[in-house]
CSV table of C-alpha atoms in Angstrom, one decimal:
chain,number,residue,atom,x,y,z
A,112,UNK,CA,0.0,0.0,0.0
A,113,UNK,CA,3.0,2.3,0.1
A,114,UNK,CA,2.9,2.5,-3.6
A,115,UNK,CA,-0.7,3.6,-3.6
A,116,UNK,CA,0.2,6.3,-1.1
A,117,UNK,CA,3.0,7.5,-3.2
A,118,UNK,CA,0.7,7.6,-6.3
A,119,UNK,CA,-1.8,9.7,-4.3
A,120,UNK,CA,0.9,12.1,-3.2
A,121,UNK,CA,2.2,12.5,-6.8
A,122,UNK,CA,-1.4,13.1,-8.0
A,123,UNK,CA,-2.0,15.7,-5.3
A,124,UNK,CA,1.2,17.4,-6.3
A,125,UNK,CA,0.0,17.4,-10.0
A,126,UNK,CA,-3.3,18.9,-8.9
A,127,UNK,CA,-1.6,21.7,-6.9
A,128,UNK,CA,0.7,22.5,-9.8
A,129,UNK,CA,-2.2,22.6,-12.2
A,130,UNK,CA,-4.1,24.9,-9.8
A,131,UNK,CA,-1.2,27.3,-9.7
A,132,UNK,CA,-1.0,27.2,-13.5
A,133,UNK,CA,-4.8,27.8,-13.7
A,134,UNK,CA,-4.4,30.9,-11.5
A,135,UNK,CA,-1.3,32.3,-13.1
A,136,UNK,CA,-1.8,31.2,-16.7
A,137,UNK,CA,-1.2,34.0,-19.2
A,138,UNK,CA,-3.9,32.8,-21.7
A,139,UNK,CA,-7.2,31.1,-21.7
A,140,UNK,CA,-5.7,28.0,-23.4
A,141,UNK,CA,-3.2,27.6,-20.5
A,142,UNK,CA,-6.0,27.9,-17.9
A,143,UNK,CA,-8.2,25.4,-19.8
A,144,UNK,CA,-5.4,22.9,-20.0
A,145,UNK,CA,-4.5,23.3,-16.4
A,146,UNK,CA,-8.2,22.7,-15.5
A,147,UNK,CA,-8.1,19.5,-17.5
A,148,UNK,CA,-4.9,18.3,-15.8
A,149,UNK,CA,-6.4,19.2,-12.4
A,150,UNK,CA,-9.6,17.3,-13.1
A,151,UNK,CA,-7.8,14.2,-14.4
A,152,UNK,CA,-5.4,14.2,-11.4
A,153,UNK,CA,-8.5,14.1,-9.2
A,154,UNK,CA,-9.9,11.3,-11.2
A,155,UNK,CA,-6.6,9.4,-10.9
A,156,UNK,CA,-6.7,9.9,-7.2
A,157,UNK,CA,-10.2,8.4,-7.0
A,158,UNK,CA,-9.0,5.5,-9.2
A,159,UNK,CA,-6.1,4.8,-6.8
A,160,UNK,CA,-8.5,4.9,-3.9
A,161,UNK,CA,-10.8,2.5,-5.7
A,162,UNK,CA,-8.0,0.0,-6.0
A,163,UNK,CA,-6.9,0.5,-2.5
A,164,UNK,CA,-10.3,0.2,-0.9
A,165,UNK,CA,-11.8,-2.4,-3.3
A,166,UNK,CA,-14.9,-0.3,-3.6
A,167,UNK,CA,-16.2,-0.6,-7.2
A,168,UNK,CA,-18.6,2.3,-6.8
A,169,UNK,CA,-15.7,4.7,-7.4
A,170,UNK,CA,-15.3,3.2,-10.9
A,171,UNK,CA,-18.8,4.4,-11.9
A,172,UNK,CA,-18.0,7.9,-10.6
A,173,UNK,CA,-14.7,7.9,-12.7
A,174,UNK,CA,-16.6,6.7,-15.8
A,175,UNK,CA,-19.2,9.5,-15.6
A,176,UNK,CA,-16.7,12.2,-14.7
A,177,UNK,CA,-14.4,11.2,-17.5
A,178,UNK,CA,-17.1,11.4,-20.1
A,179,UNK,CA,-18.1,14.8,-18.7
A,180,UNK,CA,-14.5,16.0,-18.7
A,181,UNK,CA,-14.1,15.0,-22.3
A,182,UNK,CA,-17.1,17.0,-23.3
A,183,UNK,CA,-15.9,19.9,-21.3
A,184,UNK,CA,-12.5,19.7,-23.0
A,185,UNK,CA,-14.1,19.7,-26.4
A,186,UNK,CA,-16.3,22.7,-25.5
A,187,UNK,CA,-13.3,24.6,-24.0
A,188,UNK,CA,-11.3,23.9,-27.2
A,189,UNK,CA,-14.0,25.4,-29.3
A,190,UNK,CA,-14.2,28.4,-27.0
A,191,UNK,CA,-10.4,28.9,-27.0
A,192,UNK,CA,-10.4,28.5,-30.8
A,193,UNK,CA,-12.8,31.5,-31.0
A,194,UNK,CA,-10.6,33.7,-28.9
A,195,UNK,CA,-7.4,32.9,-30.7
A,196,UNK,CA,-8.6,33.7,-34.2
């Protein structure tokens, strides 16, 4: 379980760095990408906790959140594309 704890620590660090980038990002595209990285690091943390606790209910949460995150990324890409041109 030490490996799972290490994975959670790395994912939390990735989330914190993405949060800093989302706050300081010079452009809308940087902020959108940082938001995606932050969301997927949270989903990775939930996945590690699902493996560690053997609770399969977390996997349903991950599936739904991943689909929503993909749709949000597509919408943000369209929005950023409008601002850049």
